[in-house]
mmCIF file of C-alpha atoms in Angstrom:
data_model
loop_
_atom_site.group_PDB
_atom_site.id
_atom_site.type_symbol
_atom_site.label_atom_id
_atom_site.label_comp_id
_atom_site.label_asym_id
_atom_site.label_seq_id
_atom_site.Cartn_x
_atom_site.Cartn_y
_atom_site.Cartn_z
ATOM 1 C CA UNK F 1 -4.048 16.027 -4.644
ATOM 2 C CA UNK F 2 -1.235 13.626 -5.380
ATOM 3 C CA UNK F 3 -1.819 10.570 -7.454
ATOM 4 C CA UNK F 4 0.527 7.997 -8.877
ATOM 5 C CA UNK F 5 -0.281 6.381 -12.185
ATOM 6 C CA UNK F 6 1.580 3.343 -13.434
ATOM 7 C CA UNK F 7 1.876 2.113 -16.954
ATOM 8 C CA UNK F 8 1.502 -0.316 -18.444
ATOM 9 C CA UNK F 9 -1.414 -1.727 -16.469
ATOM 10 C CA UNK F 10 -0.265 -5.224 -17.372
ATOM 11 C CA UNK F 11 2.960 -6.644 -18.731
ATOM 12 C CA UNK F 12 3.669 -10.183 -19.907
ATOM 13 C CA UNK F 13 7.235 -11.289 -20.650
ATOM 14 C CA UNK F 14 9.425 -14.382 -20.843
ATOM 15 C CA UNK F 15 11.943 -15.373 -18.204
ATOM 16 C CA UNK F 16 15.274 -13.691 -18.768
ATOM 17 C CA UNK F 17 13.765 -10.578 -20.366
ATOM 18 C CA UNK F 18 13.796 -7.175 -18.719
ATOM 19 C CA UNK F 19 10.613 -5.574 -17.395
ATOM 20 C CA UNK F 20 10.120 -1.817 -17.258
ATOM 21 C CA UNK F 21 7.280 -0.138 -15.379
ATOM 22 C CA UNK F 22 6.630 3.571 -15.278
ATOM 23 C CA UNK F 23 5.019 5.859 -12.728
ATOM 24 C CA UNK F 24 3.881 9.440 -13.203
ATOM 25 C CA UNK F 25 2.763 11.806 -10.466
ATOM 26 C CA UNK F 26 1.301 15.277 -10.177
ATOM 27 C CA UNK F 27 2.883 17.345 -7.430
ATOM 28 C CA UNK F 28 6.372 17.734 -5.969
ATOM 29 C CA UNK F 29 7.711 14.930 -3.792
ATOM 30 C CA UNK F 30 10.378 14.306 -1.167
ATOM 31 C CA UNK F 31 10.761 10.716 -2.218
ATOM 32 C CA UNK F 32 9.063 7.980 -4.185
ATOM 33 C CA UNK F 33 8.725 4.352 -3.197
ATOM 34 C CA UNK F 34 8.120 1.132 -5.083
ATOM 35 C CA UNK F 35 6.303 -1.846 -3.577
ATOM 36 C CA UNK F 36 5.570 -5.353 -4.759
ATOM 37 C CA UNK F 37 2.507 -7.468 -4.003
ATOM 38 C CA UNK F 38 2.191 -11.158 -4.696
ATOM 39 C CA UNK F 39 -1.339 -12.401 -5.276
ATOM 40 C CA UNK F 40 -3.299 -12.570 -2.033
ATOM 41 C CA UNK F 41 -0.456 -11.157 0.059
ATOM 42 C CA UNK F 42 0.537 -7.875 1.608
ATOM 43 C CA UNK F 43 2.812 -5.305 0.006
ATOM 44 C CA UNK F 44 6.562 -5.515 0.341
ATOM 45 C CA UNK F 45 8.782 -2.464 0.115
ATOM 46 C CA UNK F 46 11.335 -2.663 -2.695
ATOM 47 C CA UNK F 47 13.143 0.638 -2.895
ATOM 48 C CA UNK F 48 12.909 4.312 -1.957
ATOM 49 C CA UNK F 49 14.434 7.015 -4.123
ATOM 50 C CA UNK F 50 14.803 10.569 -2.850
ATOM 51 C CA UNK F 51 14.013 13.652 -4.887
ATOM 52 C CA UNK F 52 17.714 14.559 -5.135
ATOM 53 C CA UNK F 53 18.605 11.138 -6.550
ATOM 54 C CA UNK F 54 18.347 10.248 -10.219
ATOM 55 C CA UNK F 55 19.002 6.526 -10.082
ATOM 56 C CA UNK F 56 19.169 3.786 -7.508
ATOM 57 C CA UNK F 57 19.987 0.086 -7.686
ATOM 58 C CA UNK F 58 19.083 -2.869 -5.521
ATOM 59 C CA UNK F 59 20.072 -6.286 -6.843
ATOM 60 C CA UNK F 60 18.250 -6.780 -10.152
ATOM 61 C CA UNK F 61 16.169 -3.644 -9.582
ATOM 62 C CA UNK F 62 16.980 -0.258 -11.046
ATOM 63 C CA UNK F 63 14.855 2.773 -10.275
ATOM 64 C CA UNK F 64 15.136 6.145 -11.961
ATOM 65 C CA UNK F 65 13.518 9.413 -11.021
ATOM 66 C CA UNK F 66 13.015 12.451 -13.250
ATOM 67 C CA UNK F 67 11.539 15.238 -11.139
ATOM 68 C CA UNK F 68 11.307 17.588 -14.125
ATOM 69 C CA UNK F 69 8.974 15.139 -15.850
ATOM 70 C CA UNK F 70 7.395 13.965 -12.593
ATOM 71 C CA UNK F 71 8.045 10.373 -13.467
ATOM 72 C CA UNK F 72 9.864 7.304 -12.225
ATOM 73 C CA UNK F 73 10.628 3.936 -13.725
ATOM 74 C CA UNK F 74 11.319 0.527 -12.241
ATOM 75 C CA UNK F 75 13.445 -1.862 -14.265
ATOM 76 C CA UNK F 76 13.720 -5.525 -13.348
ATOM 77 C CA UNK F 77 16.586 -7.165 -15.199
ATOM 78 C CA UNK F 78 16.841 -10.853 -16.095
ATOM 79 C CA UNK F 79 13.310 -11.514 -14.870
ATOM 80 C CA UNK F 80 12.309 -14.769 -13.213
ATOM 81 C CA UNK F 81 8.947 -16.490 -12.867
ATOM 82 C CA UNK F 82 9.078 -15.580 -9.171
ATOM 83 C CA UNK F 83 8.956 -11.881 -10.143
ATOM 84 C CA UNK F 84 5.328 -12.368 -11.169
ATOM 85 C CA UNK F 85 3.433 -9.883 -9.001
ATOM 86 C CA UNK F 86 1.839 -6.442 -8.985
ATOM 87 C CA UNK F 87 4.133 -3.468 -8.619
ATOM 88 C CA UNK F 88 3.044 -0.148 -7.159
ATOM 89 C CA UNK F 89 4.644 3.247 -6.887
ATOM 90 C CA UNK F 90 3.790 5.378 -3.876
ATOM 91 C CA UNK F 91 4.374 8.921 -2.742
ATOM 92 C CA UNK F 92 3.184 11.304 -0.085
ATOM 93 C CA UNK F 93 -0.005 13.183 -0.823
ATOM 94 C CA UNK F 94 0.718 16.866 -1.161
ATOM 95 C CA UNK F 95 -2.153 17.662 1.148
ATOM 96 C CA UNK F 96 -1.017 15.492 4.015
ATOM 97 C CA UNK F 97 2.353 14.342 5.304
ATOM 98 C CA UNK F 98 0.830 11.212 6.707
ATOM 99 C CA UNK F 99 -0.902 9.906 3.641
ATOM 100 C CA UNK F 100 1.104 7.601 1.400
ATOM 101 C CA UNK F 101 -0.739 7.318 -1.921
ATOM 102 C CA UNK F 102 -0.477 4.276 -4.173
ATOM 103 C CA UNK F 103 -1.128 3.992 -7.868
ATOM 104 C CA UNK F 104 -3.273 1.267 -9.447
ATOM 105 C CA UNK F 105 -0.212 -0.856 -10.149
ATOM 106 C CA UNK F 106 1.349 -2.800 -12.976
ATOM 107 C CA UNK F 107 0.554 -6.505 -13.088
ATOM 108 C CA UNK F 108 3.658 -8.342 -14.265
ATOM 109 C CA UNK F 109 3.523 -11.924 -15.511
ATOM 110 C CA UNK F 110 6.830 -13.670 -16.173
ATOM 111 C CA UNK F 111 6.467 -16.918 -18.106
ATOM 112 C CA UNK F 112 8.988 -19.765 -17.778
ATOM 113 C CA UNK D 1 6.482 -13.255 14.753
ATOM 114 C CA UNK D 2 8.335 -10.074 13.929
ATOM 115 C CA UNK D 3 6.016 -8.828 11.203
ATOM 116 C CA UNK D 4 2.659 -7.057 11.099
ATOM 117 C CA UNK D 5 -0.103 -9.489 11.983
ATOM 118 C CA UNK D 6 -3.726 -9.117 10.927
ATOM 119 C CA UNK D 7 -6.777 -11.110 11.943
ATOM 120 C CA UNK D 8 -8.992 -12.569 10.765
ATOM 121 C CA UNK D 9 -7.426 -13.297 7.380
ATOM 122 C CA UNK D 10 -10.870 -13.963 5.915
ATOM 123 C CA UNK D 11 -14.239 -12.720 7.079
ATOM 124 C CA UNK D 12 -17.640 -13.320 5.543
ATOM 125 C CA UNK D 13 -20.410 -11.102 6.835
ATOM 126 C CA UNK D 14 -24.049 -10.734 6.004
ATOM 127 C CA UNK D 15 -25.105 -7.286 4.926
ATOM 128 C CA UNK D 16 -25.924 -5.223 7.972
ATOM 129 C CA UNK D 17 -23.584 -7.048 10.350
ATOM 130 C CA UNK D 18 -20.807 -5.283 12.217
ATOM 131 C CA UNK D 19 -17.222 -6.481 11.766
ATOM 132 C CA UNK D 20 -13.978 -5.816 13.603
ATOM 133 C CA UNK D 21 -10.560 -6.281 12.032
ATOM 134 C CA UNK D 22 -7.444 -6.408 14.160
ATOM 135 C CA UNK D 23 -3.897 -5.293 13.444
ATOM 136 C CA UNK D 24 -0.811 -6.058 15.541
ATOM 137 C CA UNK D 25 1.967 -3.817 14.255
ATOM 138 C CA UNK D 26 5.665 -4.435 14.640
ATOM 139 C CA UNK D 27 6.619 -3.778 18.249
ATOM 140 C CA UNK D 28 7.770 -0.222 18.822
ATOM 141 C CA UNK D 29 6.486 1.129 15.531
ATOM 142 C CA UNK D 30 5.115 4.614 15.977
ATOM 143 C CA UNK D 31 2.973 4.856 12.869
ATOM 144 C CA UNK D 32 0.054 2.664 11.872
ATOM 145 C CA UNK D 33 -1.951 2.892 8.674
ATOM 146 C CA UNK D 34 -5.113 1.257 7.364
ATOM 147 C CA UNK D 35 -5.726 0.822 3.648
ATOM 148 C CA UNK D 36 -8.603 -0.616 1.644
ATOM 149 C CA UNK D 37 -7.792 -2.526 -1.518
ATOM 150 C CA UNK D 38 -10.468 -3.488 -4.027
ATOM 151 C CA UNK D 39 -9.805 -6.328 -6.450
ATOM 152 C CA UNK D 40 -7.319 -5.317 -9.122
ATOM 153 C CA UNK D 41 -6.743 -1.870 -7.620
ATOM 154 C CA UNK D 42 -4.073 -0.207 -5.565
ATOM 155 C CA UNK D 43 -4.444 0.317 -1.819
ATOM 156 C CA UNK D 44 -6.586 3.309 -0.860
ATOM 157 C CA UNK D 45 -5.650 5.209 2.297
ATOM 158 C CA UNK D 46 -8.187 5.036 5.113
ATOM 159 C CA UNK D 47 -6.588 6.374 8.280
ATOM 160 C CA UNK D 48 -3.320 7.037 10.098
ATOM 161 C CA UNK D 49 -2.278 6.785 13.756
ATOM 162 C CA UNK D 50 0.836 8.149 15.370
ATOM 163 C CA UNK D 51 1.039 6.242 18.627
ATOM 164 C CA UNK D 52 -2.504 6.409 20.028
ATOM 165 C CA UNK D 53 -3.470 9.604 18.215
ATOM 166 C CA UNK D 54 -5.533 9.334 15.049
ATOM 167 C CA UNK D 55 -3.976 12.147 13.039
ATOM 168 C CA UNK D 56 -5.673 11.545 9.719
ATOM 169 C CA UNK D 57 -8.988 9.842 9.047
ATOM 170 C CA UNK D 58 -9.717 11.575 5.772
ATOM 171 C CA UNK D 59 -9.920 8.311 3.833
ATOM 172 C CA UNK D 60 -12.654 6.651 5.873
ATOM 173 C CA UNK D 61 -15.507 6.299 3.348
ATOM 174 C CA UNK D 62 -18.377 6.844 5.742
ATOM 175 C CA UNK D 63 -19.275 7.201 9.390
ATOM 176 C CA UNK D 64 -19.818 3.440 9.452
ATOM 177 C CA UNK D 65 -16.045 3.071 9.552
ATOM 178 C CA UNK D 66 -14.240 3.591 12.835
ATOM 179 C CA UNK D 67 -10.648 2.887 13.842
ATOM 180 C CA UNK D 68 -8.896 2.996 17.183
ATOM 181 C CA UNK D 69 -5.474 2.370 18.671
ATOM 182 C CA UNK D 70 -6.070 3.059 22.364
ATOM 183 C CA UNK D 71 -2.658 2.082 23.760
ATOM 184 C CA UNK D 72 -0.553 2.974 20.777
ATOM 185 C CA UNK D 73 0.061 -0.583 19.624
ATOM 186 C CA UNK D 74 -2.799 -2.883 18.521
ATOM 187 C CA UNK D 75 -5.400 -1.267 16.290
ATOM 188 C CA UNK D 76 -8.938 -2.254 15.391
ATOM 189 C CA UNK D 77 -10.875 -1.206 12.315
ATOM 190 C CA UNK D 78 -14.606 -1.509 12.865
ATOM 191 C CA UNK D 79 -17.208 -1.415 10.130
ATOM 192 C CA UNK D 80 -20.793 -1.062 11.228
ATOM 193 C CA UNK D 81 -23.810 -2.181 9.226
ATOM 194 C CA UNK D 82 -21.674 -3.635 6.464
ATOM 195 C CA UNK D 83 -22.671 -3.112 2.839
ATOM 196 C CA UNK D 84 -21.679 -5.090 -0.239
ATOM 197 C CA UNK D 85 -19.445 -2.255 -1.411
ATOM 198 C CA UNK D 86 -17.363 -2.761 1.743
ATOM 199 C CA UNK D 87 -16.094 -6.053 0.305
ATOM 200 C CA UNK D 88 -12.344 -5.610 -0.089
ATOM 201 C CA UNK D 89 -9.009 -6.485 1.439
ATOM 202 C CA UNK D 90 -8.145 -4.306 4.419
ATOM 203 C CA UNK D 91 -4.419 -3.830 4.811
ATOM 204 C CA UNK D 92 -2.617 -2.618 7.890
ATOM 205 C CA UNK D 93 0.897 -1.203 7.777
ATOM 206 C CA UNK D 94 3.285 0.144 10.378
ATOM 207 C CA UNK D 95 6.419 2.236 10.331
ATOM 208 C CA UNK D 96 9.063 3.074 12.927
ATOM 209 C CA UNK D 97 8.950 6.717 11.816
ATOM 210 C CA UNK D 98 6.261 9.318 12.144
ATOM 211 C CA UNK D 99 4.297 10.019 8.988
ATOM 212 C CA UNK D 100 4.153 8.136 5.713
ATOM 213 C CA UNK D 101 7.408 9.340 4.216
ATOM 214 C CA UNK D 102 9.401 6.179 4.830
ATOM 215 C CA UNK D 103 9.145 2.446 4.330
ATOM 216 C CA UNK D 104 5.878 0.872 5.423
ATOM 217 C CA UNK D 105 5.676 -2.724 6.638
ATOM 218 C CA UNK D 106 2.442 -4.377 5.592
ATOM 219 C CA UNK D 107 0.445 -7.236 7.029
ATOM 220 C CA UNK D 108 -1.111 -9.914 4.850
ATOM 221 C CA UNK D 109 -4.510 -8.232 4.982
ATOM 222 C CA UNK D 110 -8.017 -9.170 6.038
ATOM 223 C CA UNK D 111 -10.280 -10.117 3.149
ATOM 224 C CA UNK D 112 -13.863 -9.082 3.884
ATOM 225 C CA UNK D 113 -16.728 -10.442 1.824
ATOM 226 C CA UNK D 114 -20.167 -8.989 2.463
ATOM 227 C CA UNK D 115 -23.053 -11.094 1.171
#
């Protein structure tokens, strides 16, 4: 079955630095999504990249997708303390159209 | 409000008690999902509704877990005879589209602690 795995598990950087998180998956996908979760809150959708796209931007976010390597990366440029959160990639389980599967996440800490 | 609303936000139950968690999705959203999130982990899929039909319940961990969405809007997740391993945050999400292939809108979650 499908499974997303993020690395690193945790990332600690200073404000102004860039943060890069990676996601690998097992089976073919139609699209891949990235979500953010602040501590004690629900998840918030950040960006969706389709399988025929290689790169997508949204503000300070840049997502890449390499279907040949079954991997995606999320880059946050010029990070801010408010970016401190957990970030998850998600994709549809190959065995079920209805099941969106999340990885374990990358916990990002941005220090002022 | 316009977002997904979950209640209660916090629930403490004694082992063996039954609990019911409520989800009010965004009005008009066809799809509704329940996830379980343990501390420090990603959300784990529990079940999926399209309107009032429960199309996928493959993630429910045992027959103590039951979910319903009788009129295709509000949903309730019921856990019978709670166990300590049921302690987690239960997240509800909705989507205007059928299936899980698009953006999901999440509620803030219901944190269940079983003593």
